Every structure is written in C-alpha cells, then in structure tokens.
Amino acid sequence: MEPTIYDTPEHQTLREQVARFIAREVEPHGMAWEQQGFVPREVLRRMGQAGLLGIAFEGEHGGGDADALTNLVFAEALSQSTFAGFVITVLVHTDMAGPHLHHAGNAAQKARHLPKVCAGESICAVAITEPGAGSDVAGIRTRAVREGDEWVLNGTKMFITNGVHADLYFVAAKTGPGKREVSMFIVEKGTPGFSVGRALHKTGWLSSDTAELVFDNVRLPAANLLGEEGKGFYAVMKNFQTERIALGAMAVGHCQRALQLTLDHVRQRQAFGGPLWDQQVIRQRLSMLDAKVRAARQFMYHCAWAVTQGKDIVQQVSMLKALTGELVNEVVQTCQQFHGGMGFIRETAIERLWRDARVLAIGGGATEVMLEEVAKRY
C-alpha cells in the first residue's frame, strides 16, 4: 500500500503489525473457519491481547484512544486478508457494534463491559436490521416497554453478524409512538427470553456467523438502556459514518488484494505463446481498475480526515459507501475472469474475494439507499 498524505510512522507500524497477525494467525487457518462457519474465540482474544480490538476506544478501559484515520488504517490493513468472514467478524466488533458503547455508554456501563470488549473476552454484535427493516432504521418493529424498573423487549432481528457467538448485543427498539422514537439497549447472552432463532447460511463471508435473533418478553434492568431514551435513531445514524468508512476500507482492501493476486497470476500464466500480461487488453483493464481503486482510496482517507476535524460528512460517506461497494464488485469480477477456470474453484483466494465482495454493495446501506442519501443533501 502506498503512503497517503495523512500517514504517520505509527500508521505504518500498525499496518505491519496487522499484516504479521494475518499471515500468522489467519491465512493458514481460514479454510477451516469457513467450514465451521465462525472465527475461533481464541484468535479474537489474541487480537485483543495484541491491542487490535480497541484501537479507537478509551485508554482507561484498555483501548488505544486512536482517531478516525488510525482506525481506517487498521480496517484497510485487516482487509488485506482473503477471508472476508474473518474481516467482518472483527469490524462489526470494532466499528459497528462496539462504538455504540464507546459513544453512548455511561461510566458504569463502560467500566463493566469495555475492558472485556477491548480484550476480546466479550465479542459484540449490533442488532438493528429486521425482516421488514434494514437501511430504513425508522421502520423497525421491535419494541421495548417500560414496566417499573425494567424494560420488556419483544421482536425479531435478522442478518445479525456475530449473532450466534457474540456475548454482548446492542439492540435497537421502538420506545415511543414517533417514527424515530428508537432506543438502544444492552442485552447479554443468556438473558431469559433472548435466543438465536436460527443461524443463517450465506453465499459469502463463510467464516462469519450470521443469525436471526428472537426477543420474547426479555426483561432488562433500566440500567441496560444505552444512551438517552428515544435517541437511539440518532445514535445509529451517527455510527453509520464510522461503519461505512470501515466498509469502504474493506472494499478497497479487497480491491488491492485482488489486483495483486491477479498481477502475479497474469505474469506467470502462459497462453498464446507467452504470459497473459503480454495481452494488451489485460494490461489496460488492470491499469484502469488500479487507477479507480487509488482514486477511491484517496477519497476514503479524506473522509476519515474530515471525521477527525469534526465535520458533518454524511453525504461524502454515503458517496464513499456507494462508490466502493460497486467498485469492489467490478474489480474482483474482472480479476476472477483473468484467472480463468481457476477463478471458479472454491478453494482459491480470488474465488473467495469474488463471492465475498457481492454483499459490500448491499450490507451497511445498499448502493441505491446511499445514492438517495447523497441526492437529498444537494
């Protein structure tokens, strides 16, 4: 990866640390994880011990107090792995679920949970999407009703990453009649009435566990309300900025990895009396794709820099999510094409990248939804 104008020596050290972890702990074992459908807990604990699961969280609770740029460096470096199920398992914990506790948790909630989150002893999930509501957060139907010193939670969540094996769930529920009267709640595994309805079998992200969650008269102490009552919609909207930059990083990282794998392949693969690289169409298409990826990467880093400056960049982040979600599919499909028949064999890295990339134009805000977010801000 080429340096950016935002880079520091610490960023390069972080990239190297993550690369070593991936080479040692992930790539040799990822195929077994794809078979079993989840990343082993001991691997995540080792990430926590290495200081990689709480980079952006408070130092007093075991985090790294890092800014958005450093967090982006981590996400991009992590996404050099060819096992996207592993990548999303981690990024949901660090960038999509954990930040709800980081931003909205009170002192007691953070003291209880955040050290374990940073250490990889408690793995997080965020439960917003439902069978009838995804990107439209205001459309959720899960409801929480206050009864004395408790909240009673009822509803169903769908497509929840880390849903089977998480320990700590941040759950969005309606708490009032208004369309946006949503609150967030902390639900721990083992709470009576809370269960995994079923594990979901996906086309890609095979080493990531995904679940339907059921809340059947789940009674929660009032202290499990996360943030202000009725303000959960805005908490979700706020965290979408972090989440979508992370998904952009995942897309860009996969583009970089796919291009490198393909450059190596076409220089070696012999056809028509020489390497595929001798074919002009191959050279030119890969060159153009690389140009697009580099341009998207610079935009991504600019977005993360703007977050560090406290700027409201919902429009730009929505652009980034739409752009990179489509671009990664263009890149990996072309790279797979240039691998020929081997690109369609299940155990090859390029085949994994191809099937895993598809969801990046869907999850975390579908392309069409993102473009509407862009358009309504002109």
CSV table of C-alpha atoms in Angstrom, one decimal:
chain,number,residue,atom,x,y,z
A,1,MET,CA,0.0,0.0,0.0
A,2,GLU,CA,1.4,3.4,-1.0
A,3,PRO,CA,1.6,6.0,1.8
A,4,THR,CA,-1.0,8.8,1.9
A,5,ILE,CA,-0.5,12.4,2.8
A,6,TYR,CA,-2.3,11.6,6.1
A,7,ASP,CA,0.2,8.9,7.1
A,8,THR,CA,2.3,8.9,10.2
A,9,PRO,CA,5.1,6.4,11.2
A,10,GLU,CA,2.7,4.9,13.7
A,11,HIS,CA,0.3,4.1,10.9
A,12,GLN,CA,3.0,2.2,9.0
A,13,THR,CA,3.9,0.3,12.2
A,14,LEU,CA,0.2,-0.6,12.6
A,15,ARG,CA,-0.1,-1.9,9.1
A,16,GLU,CA,3.0,-4.1,9.6
A,17,GLN,CA,1.6,-5.4,12.9
A,18,VAL,CA,-1.7,-6.3,11.3
A,19,ALA,CA,0.0,-7.9,8.3
A,20,ARG,CA,2.1,-10.1,10.6
A,21,PHE,CA,-1.0,-11.2,12.5
A,22,ILE,CA,-2.9,-12.1,9.3
A,23,ALA,CA,0.0,-14.0,7.9
A,24,ARG,CA,0.5,-16.0,11.1
A,25,GLU,CA,-3.0,-16.4,12.6
A,26,VAL,CA,-5.5,-16.1,9.7
A,27,GLU,CA,-4.5,-17.1,6.2
A,28,PRO,CA,-3.1,-20.6,7.2
A,29,HIS,CA,-6.3,-21.4,9.1
A,30,GLY,CA,-9.1,-19.6,7.3
A,31,MET,CA,-10.3,-22.5,5.2
A,32,ALA,CA,-11.1,-24.5,8.4
A,33,TRP,CA,-13.1,-21.5,9.7
A,34,GLU,CA,-15.1,-21.3,6.5
A,35,GLN,CA,-16.0,-25.0,7.1
A,36,GLN,CA,-17.1,-24.4,10.7
A,37,GLY,CA,-18.8,-21.1,10.0
A,38,PHE,CA,-17.1,-18.8,12.6
A,39,VAL,CA,-13.8,-17.5,13.7
A,40,PRO,CA,-12.4,-19.2,16.9
A,41,ARG,CA,-12.7,-17.2,20.0
A,42,GLU,CA,-9.1,-17.7,20.9
A,43,VAL,CA,-8.0,-15.9,17.7
A,44,LEU,CA,-10.1,-12.9,18.7
A,45,ARG,CA,-8.6,-13.0,22.2
A,46,ARG,CA,-5.1,-12.9,20.7
A,47,MET,CA,-6.1,-9.9,18.7
A,48,GLY,CA,-7.3,-8.3,21.9
A,49,GLN,CA,-4.1,-9.1,23.6
A,50,ALA,CA,-2.2,-7.5,20.7
A,51,GLY,CA,-4.2,-4.3,21.3
A,52,LEU,CA,-6.1,-4.6,18.0
A,53,LEU,CA,-9.7,-4.8,19.2
A,54,GLY,CA,-10.0,-1.4,20.9
A,55,ILE,CA,-7.9,0.9,18.9
A,56,ALA,CA,-10.5,3.7,18.9
A,57,PHE,CA,-11.8,3.2,22.4
A,58,GLU,CA,-10.8,4.9,25.7
A,59,GLY,CA,-7.3,4.1,27.0
A,60,GLU,CA,-8.6,3.9,30.6
A,61,HIS,CA,-10.6,0.8,29.6
A,62,GLY,CA,-7.9,-0.8,27.6
A,63,GLY,CA,-8.3,1.0,24.3
A,64,GLY,CA,-5.9,2.9,22.1
A,65,ASP,CA,-7.5,6.4,22.0
A,66,ALA,CA,-6.9,6.5,18.3
A,67,ASP,CA,-8.5,8.9,15.8
A,68,ALA,CA,-10.6,8.0,12.7
A,69,LEU,CA,-7.5,8.0,10.4
A,70,THR,CA,-5.7,5.4,12.6
A,71,ASN,CA,-8.9,3.4,12.8
A,72,LEU,CA,-9.1,3.4,9.0
A,73,VAL,CA,-5.5,2.3,8.6
A,74,PHE,CA,-6.4,-0.7,10.8
A,75,ALA,CA,-9.5,-1.6,8.8
A,76,GLU,CA,-7.7,-1.3,5.5
A,77,ALA,CA,-4.8,-3.4,6.7
A,78,LEU,CA,-7.2,-6.0,8.1
A,79,SER,CA,-8.9,-6.2,4.8
A,80,GLN,CA,-5.8,-7.5,3.0
A,81,SER,CA,-6.9,-10.9,4.3
A,82,THR,CA,-8.5,-13.0,1.7
A,83,PHE,CA,-11.0,-14.3,4.3
A,84,ALA,CA,-13.7,-11.6,4.4
A,85,GLY,CA,-15.7,-13.5,7.0
A,86,PHE,CA,-12.8,-13.0,9.4
A,87,VAL,CA,-12.6,-9.3,8.5
A,88,ILE,CA,-16.3,-8.6,9.0
A,89,THR,CA,-16.3,-10.5,12.3
A,90,VAL,CA,-13.7,-8.1,13.6
A,91,LEU,CA,-15.0,-4.9,12.0
A,92,VAL,CA,-18.5,-5.5,13.4
A,93,HIS,CA,-17.0,-5.8,16.9
A,94,THR,CA,-14.6,-2.7,16.5
A,95,ASP,CA,-16.5,-0.4,14.1
A,96,MET,CA,-20.2,-1.3,14.0
A,97,ALA,CA,-21.2,-2.6,17.5
A,98,GLY,CA,-18.5,-1.5,20.0
A,99,PRO,CA,-18.8,2.2,19.1
A,100,HIS,CA,-22.3,2.3,20.5
A,101,LEU,CA,-20.9,1.5,23.9
A,102,HIS,CA,-18.0,3.8,23.3
A,103,HIS,CA,-20.1,6.8,22.3
A,104,ALA,CA,-23.3,6.4,24.4
A,105,GLY,CA,-22.3,4.2,27.4
A,106,ASN,CA,-22.3,5.8,30.9
A,107,ALA,CA,-19.4,5.3,33.3
A,108,ALA,CA,-20.8,2.2,34.9
A,109,GLN,CA,-21.6,0.5,31.5
A,110,LYS,CA,-18.2,1.3,30.1
A,111,ALA,CA,-16.4,0.1,33.3
A,112,ARG,CA,-18.3,-3.2,33.2
A,113,HIS,CA,-18.1,-4.0,29.5
A,114,LEU,CA,-15.5,-2.1,27.7
A,115,PRO,CA,-12.3,-3.7,29.1
A,116,LYS,CA,-13.6,-7.1,28.0
A,117,VAL,CA,-14.6,-5.7,24.6
A,118,CYS,CA,-11.0,-4.4,24.1
A,119,ALA,CA,-9.5,-7.7,25.3
A,120,GLY,CA,-11.6,-9.9,23.0
A,121,GLU,CA,-13.2,-11.6,26.0
A,122,SER,CA,-16.6,-10.1,25.1
A,123,ILE,CA,-17.5,-10.1,21.4
A,124,CYS,CA,-20.1,-7.6,20.2
A,125,ALA,CA,-23.0,-7.5,17.8
A,126,VAL,CA,-25.4,-4.8,16.9
A,127,ALA,CA,-29.0,-5.7,16.2
A,128,ILE,CA,-30.8,-3.2,14.1
A,129,THR,CA,-31.9,-5.0,10.9
A,130,GLU,CA,-35.3,-6.8,10.9
A,131,PRO,CA,-37.2,-9.0,8.4
A,132,GLY,CA,-39.0,-5.8,7.3
A,133,ALA,CA,-36.5,-3.1,8.0
A,134,GLY,CA,-32.8,-2.7,7.1
A,135,SER,CA,-31.4,0.6,5.9
A,136,ASP,CA,-34.7,2.2,6.9
A,137,VAL,CA,-34.0,2.3,10.6
A,138,ALA,CA,-37.2,4.2,11.4
A,139,GLY,CA,-39.2,1.2,10.1
A,140,ILE,CA,-38.1,-1.3,12.8
A,141,ARG,CA,-40.9,-3.0,14.8
A,142,THR,CA,-39.0,-4.5,17.8
A,143,ARG,CA,-40.5,-2.7,20.8
A,144,ALA,CA,-39.4,-2.1,24.4
A,145,VAL,CA,-42.0,-1.1,27.0
A,146,ARG,CA,-41.1,0.3,30.4
A,147,GLU,CA,-42.5,-1.6,33.4
A,148,GLY,CA,-41.3,-0.1,36.7
A,149,ASP,CA,-37.5,-0.6,36.9
A,150,GLU,CA,-37.4,-2.8,33.9
A,151,TRP,CA,-37.8,-2.7,30.1
A,152,VAL,CA,-39.6,-5.5,28.4
A,153,LEU,CA,-38.3,-6.2,24.9
A,154,ASN,CA,-40.1,-8.1,22.1
A,155,GLY,CA,-39.3,-8.6,18.5
A,156,THR,CA,-37.1,-10.3,15.9
A,157,LYS,CA,-33.8,-9.2,14.3
A,158,MET,CA,-32.4,-10.6,11.1
A,159,PHE,CA,-29.0,-10.8,9.3
A,160,ILE,CA,-27.1,-10.1,12.5
A,161,THR,CA,-23.3,-10.6,12.1
A,162,ASN,CA,-21.7,-12.2,15.1
A,163,GLY,CA,-25.3,-13.1,16.1
A,164,VAL,CA,-24.6,-16.7,17.1
A,165,HIS,CA,-21.4,-16.3,19.1
A,166,ALA,CA,-21.5,-12.8,20.5
A,167,ASP,CA,-21.6,-12.1,24.2
A,168,LEU,CA,-22.9,-8.5,24.1
A,169,TYR,CA,-25.7,-7.2,21.8
A,170,PHE,CA,-26.6,-3.6,21.3
A,171,VAL,CA,-30.3,-3.8,20.3
A,172,ALA,CA,-32.5,-1.1,18.7
A,173,ALA,CA,-36.1,-1.0,19.7
A,174,LYS,CA,-39.1,1.4,19.4
A,175,THR,CA,-39.9,3.0,22.8
A,176,GLY,CA,-42.5,5.5,21.7
A,177,PRO,CA,-45.1,6.2,19.1
A,178,GLY,CA,-43.0,8.5,16.9
A,179,LYS,CA,-41.3,7.1,13.8
A,180,ARG,CA,-37.9,7.9,15.1
A,181,GLU,CA,-38.5,7.1,18.8
A,182,VAL,CA,-35.9,4.4,19.0
A,183,SER,CA,-33.7,3.5,21.9
A,184,MET,CA,-30.7,1.3,22.2
A,185,PHE,CA,-30.3,-1.5,24.8
A,186,ILE,CA,-27.5,-3.7,26.1
A,187,VAL,CA,-28.5,-7.4,26.0
A,188,GLU,CA,-26.2,-10.0,27.3
A,189,LYS,CA,-26.1,-13.6,26.1
A,190,GLY,CA,-28.1,-15.8,28.3
A,191,THR,CA,-30.7,-13.3,29.2
A,192,PRO,CA,-34.0,-15.1,29.7
A,193,GLY,CA,-36.3,-14.8,26.6
A,194,PHE,CA,-33.4,-13.9,24.3
A,195,SER,CA,-32.4,-16.6,21.8
A,196,VAL,CA,-30.8,-17.3,18.5
A,197,GLY,CA,-33.7,-18.2,16.2
A,198,ARG,CA,-31.5,-19.7,13.6
A,199,ALA,CA,-28.1,-19.5,12.1
A,200,LEU,CA,-28.2,-18.2,8.5
A,201,HIS,CA,-26.2,-19.8,5.7
A,202,LYS,CA,-24.8,-17.2,3.3
A,203,THR,CA,-23.2,-17.2,-0.2
A,204,GLY,CA,-20.1,-15.5,1.1
A,205,TRP,CA,-18.5,-14.4,4.4
A,206,LEU,CA,-18.5,-18.1,5.3
A,207,SER,CA,-16.3,-17.7,8.4
A,208,SER,CA,-18.6,-15.2,9.8
A,209,ASP,CA,-21.6,-16.3,11.9
A,210,THR,CA,-24.9,-14.6,11.0
A,211,ALA,CA,-28.2,-15.1,12.8
A,212,GLU,CA,-31.8,-14.3,13.3
A,213,LEU,CA,-32.4,-13.2,16.9
A,214,VAL,CA,-35.6,-13.5,18.9
A,215,PHE,CA,-36.6,-11.4,21.9
A,216,ASP,CA,-39.6,-12.9,23.7
A,217,ASN,CA,-40.6,-10.8,26.7
A,218,VAL,CA,-36.9,-10.1,27.5
A,219,ARG,CA,-36.8,-8.2,30.8
A,220,LEU,CA,-33.9,-5.8,31.1
A,221,PRO,CA,-32.9,-3.6,34.1
A,222,ALA,CA,-33.4,0.1,33.5
A,223,ALA,CA,-29.7,0.4,33.7
A,224,ASN,CA,-29.4,-1.5,30.4
A,225,LEU,CA,-30.7,1.5,28.4
A,226,LEU,CA,-27.8,2.6,26.3
A,227,GLY,CA,-27.7,6.4,25.9
A,228,GLU,CA,-30.8,8.6,26.1
A,229,GLU,CA,-34.3,7.1,25.8
A,230,GLY,CA,-35.7,7.9,22.3
A,231,LYS,CA,-32.4,9.0,20.9
A,232,GLY,CA,-31.3,5.6,19.5
A,233,PHE,CA,-32.2,6.5,15.9
A,234,TYR,CA,-29.7,9.4,16.0
A,235,ALA,CA,-27.0,7.2,17.7
A,236,VAL,CA,-27.4,4.7,14.8
A,237,MET,CA,-27.2,7.5,12.2
A,238,LYS,CA,-24.1,8.8,13.9
A,239,ASN,CA,-22.4,5.5,13.9
A,240,PHE,CA,-23.2,4.9,10.3
A,241,GLN,CA,-20.4,7.3,9.5
A,242,THR,CA,-17.8,5.0,11.2
A,243,GLU,CA,-19.4,1.9,9.9
A,244,ARG,CA,-19.5,3.0,6.3
A,245,ILE,CA,-15.9,4.2,6.3
A,246,ALA,CA,-14.9,0.7,7.6
A,247,LEU,CA,-16.9,-1.0,4.9
A,248,GLY,CA,-15.3,1.3,2.3
A,249,ALA,CA,-11.9,0.2,3.7
A,250,MET,CA,-12.9,-3.4,3.5
A,251,ALA,CA,-13.9,-2.9,-0.2
A,252,VAL,CA,-10.6,-1.0,-1.0
A,253,GLY,CA,-8.5,-3.6,0.8
A,254,HIS,CA,-10.1,-6.4,-1.1
A,255,CYS,CA,-9.6,-4.5,-4.4
A,256,GLN,CA,-5.9,-4.1,-3.6
A,257,ARG,CA,-5.5,-7.8,-2.7
A,258,ALA,CA,-7.4,-9.0,-5.8
A,259,LEU,CA,-5.3,-6.8,-8.1
A,260,GLN,CA,-2.0,-8.0,-6.6
A,261,LEU,CA,-3.1,-11.7,-6.9
A,262,THR,CA,-4.1,-11.1,-10.5
A,263,LEU,CA,-1.0,-9.2,-11.5
A,264,ASP,CA,1.0,-12.1,-10.1
A,265,HIS,CA,-1.2,-14.6,-12.0
A,266,VAL,CA,-1.1,-13.0,-15.4
A,267,ARG,CA,2.6,-12.5,-15.4
A,268,GLN,CA,3.0,-16.3,-14.9
A,269,ARG,CA,0.1,-17.8,-16.7
A,270,GLN,CA,1.1,-18.9,-20.2
A,271,ALA,CA,-1.3,-18.6,-23.1
A,272,PHE,CA,-0.9,-18.0,-26.9
A,273,GLY,CA,2.8,-18.2,-26.8
A,274,GLY,CA,3.5,-16.0,-23.8
A,275,PRO,CA,2.3,-14.7,-20.4
A,276,LEU,CA,-1.2,-13.3,-20.3
A,277,TRP,CA,0.4,-10.0,-19.4
A,278,ASP,CA,1.5,-9.7,-23.0
A,279,GLN,CA,-2.1,-9.2,-24.0
A,280,GLN,CA,-2.9,-5.5,-24.3
A,281,VAL,CA,-6.4,-5.8,-23.1
A,282,ILE,CA,-5.2,-7.5,-19.8
A,283,ARG,CA,-2.7,-4.8,-19.1
A,284,GLN,CA,-5.0,-1.9,-19.9
A,285,ARG,CA,-8.0,-3.2,-17.9
A,286,LEU,CA,-5.9,-3.9,-14.8
A,287,SER,CA,-4.3,-0.5,-15.1
A,288,MET,CA,-7.7,1.3,-15.3
A,289,LEU,CA,-9.0,-0.7,-12.3
A,290,ASP,CA,-5.9,0.2,-10.3
A,291,ALA,CA,-6.4,3.9,-11.1
A,292,LYS,CA,-10.0,3.7,-9.9
A,293,VAL,CA,-9.0,1.9,-6.7
A,294,ARG,CA,-6.3,4.5,-5.9
A,295,ALA,CA,-8.7,7.4,-6.5
A,296,ALA,CA,-11.3,5.8,-4.2
A,297,ARG,CA,-8.7,5.2,-1.6
A,298,GLN,CA,-7.7,8.9,-1.5
A,299,PHE,CA,-11.3,9.9,-1.2
A,300,MET,CA,-11.7,7.4,1.7
A,301,TYR,CA,-8.7,8.8,3.6
A,302,HIS,CA,-10.1,12.3,3.0
A,303,CYS,CA,-13.4,11.2,4.6
A,304,ALA,CA,-11.6,9.8,7.6
A,305,TRP,CA,-9.6,13.0,8.0
A,306,ALA,CA,-12.8,15.1,7.8
A,307,VAL,CA,-14.2,13.0,10.7
A,308,THR,CA,-11.1,13.8,12.8
A,309,GLN,CA,-11.9,17.5,12.1
A,310,GLY,CA,-15.4,17.1,13.4
A,311,LYS,CA,-17.1,17.8,10.0
A,312,ASP,CA,-20.5,16.5,9.1
A,313,ILE,CA,-19.8,14.4,6.0
A,314,VAL,CA,-22.9,12.2,5.7
A,315,GLN,CA,-23.1,13.0,2.0
A,316,GLN,CA,-19.4,12.2,1.3
A,317,VAL,CA,-19.5,9.0,3.4
A,318,SER,CA,-22.7,7.9,1.5
A,319,MET,CA,-20.8,8.5,-1.7
A,320,LEU,CA,-17.9,6.5,-0.5
A,321,LYS,CA,-20.0,3.5,0.5
A,322,ALA,CA,-21.9,3.5,-2.8
A,323,LEU,CA,-18.7,4.0,-4.8
A,324,THR,CA,-16.5,1.4,-3.1
A,325,GLY,CA,-19.3,-1.2,-2.9
A,326,GLU,CA,-19.8,-1.1,-6.6
A,327,LEU,CA,-16.1,-0.8,-7.4
A,328,VAL,CA,-15.0,-3.9,-5.4
A,329,ASN,CA,-17.5,-6.0,-7.4
A,330,GLU,CA,-16.2,-4.6,-10.7
A,331,VAL,CA,-12.6,-5.3,-9.7
A,332,VAL,CA,-12.9,-8.8,-8.2
A,333,GLN,CA,-15.1,-10.0,-11.1
A,334,THR,CA,-12.6,-8.8,-13.7
A,335,CYS,CA,-9.8,-10.3,-11.7
A,336,GLN,CA,-11.7,-13.6,-11.4
A,337,GLN,CA,-12.2,-13.5,-15.2
A,338,PHE,CA,-8.5,-13.2,-15.8
A,339,HIS,CA,-7.9,-16.3,-13.6
A,340,GLY,CA,-9.9,-18.4,-16.0
A,341,GLY,CA,-11.2,-21.7,-14.7
A,342,MET,CA,-9.1,-21.5,-11.5
A,343,GLY,CA,-11.1,-18.4,-10.6
A,344,PHE,CA,-14.2,-20.6,-10.2
A,345,ILE,CA,-12.6,-23.1,-7.9
A,346,ARG,CA,-13.9,-22.9,-4.3
A,347,GLU,CA,-10.6,-23.0,-2.5
A,348,THR,CA,-8.8,-20.3,-4.5
A,349,ALA,CA,-8.3,-16.8,-2.9
A,350,ILE,CA,-9.8,-15.0,-5.9
A,351,GLU,CA,-12.9,-17.1,-5.8
A,352,ARG,CA,-13.4,-16.1,-2.1
A,353,LEU,CA,-12.9,-12.5,-2.8
A,354,TRP,CA,-15.4,-12.7,-5.7
A,355,ARG,CA,-18.2,-14.2,-3.7
A,356,ASP,CA,-17.4,-12.2,-0.5
A,357,ALA,CA,-17.4,-8.9,-2.4
A,358,ARG,CA,-21.1,-9.1,-3.5
A,359,VAL,CA,-22.5,-8.1,-0.2
A,360,LEU,CA,-20.5,-5.0,0.1
A,361,ALA,CA,-22.9,-3.3,-2.3
A,362,ILE,CA,-25.8,-4.5,0.0
A,363,GLY,CA,-24.9,-4.6,3.6
A,364,GLY,CA,-24.4,-1.5,5.7
A,365,GLY,CA,-26.5,0.5,3.3
A,366,ALA,CA,-27.4,-0.7,-0.2
A,367,THR,CA,-26.0,1.3,-3.1
A,368,GLU,CA,-29.4,2.7,-4.0
A,369,VAL,CA,-30.1,3.8,-0.5
A,370,MET,CA,-26.7,5.5,-0.3
A,371,LEU,CA,-27.2,7.4,-3.5
A,372,GLU,CA,-30.6,8.7,-2.2
A,373,GLU,CA,-28.7,9.9,0.9
A,374,VAL,CA,-26.3,11.7,-1.4
A,375,ALA,CA,-29.1,13.2,-3.6
A,376,LYS,CA,-31.2,14.6,-0.8
A,377,ARG,CA,-28.3,16.7,0.5
A,378,TYR,CA,-27.6,18.7,-2.7
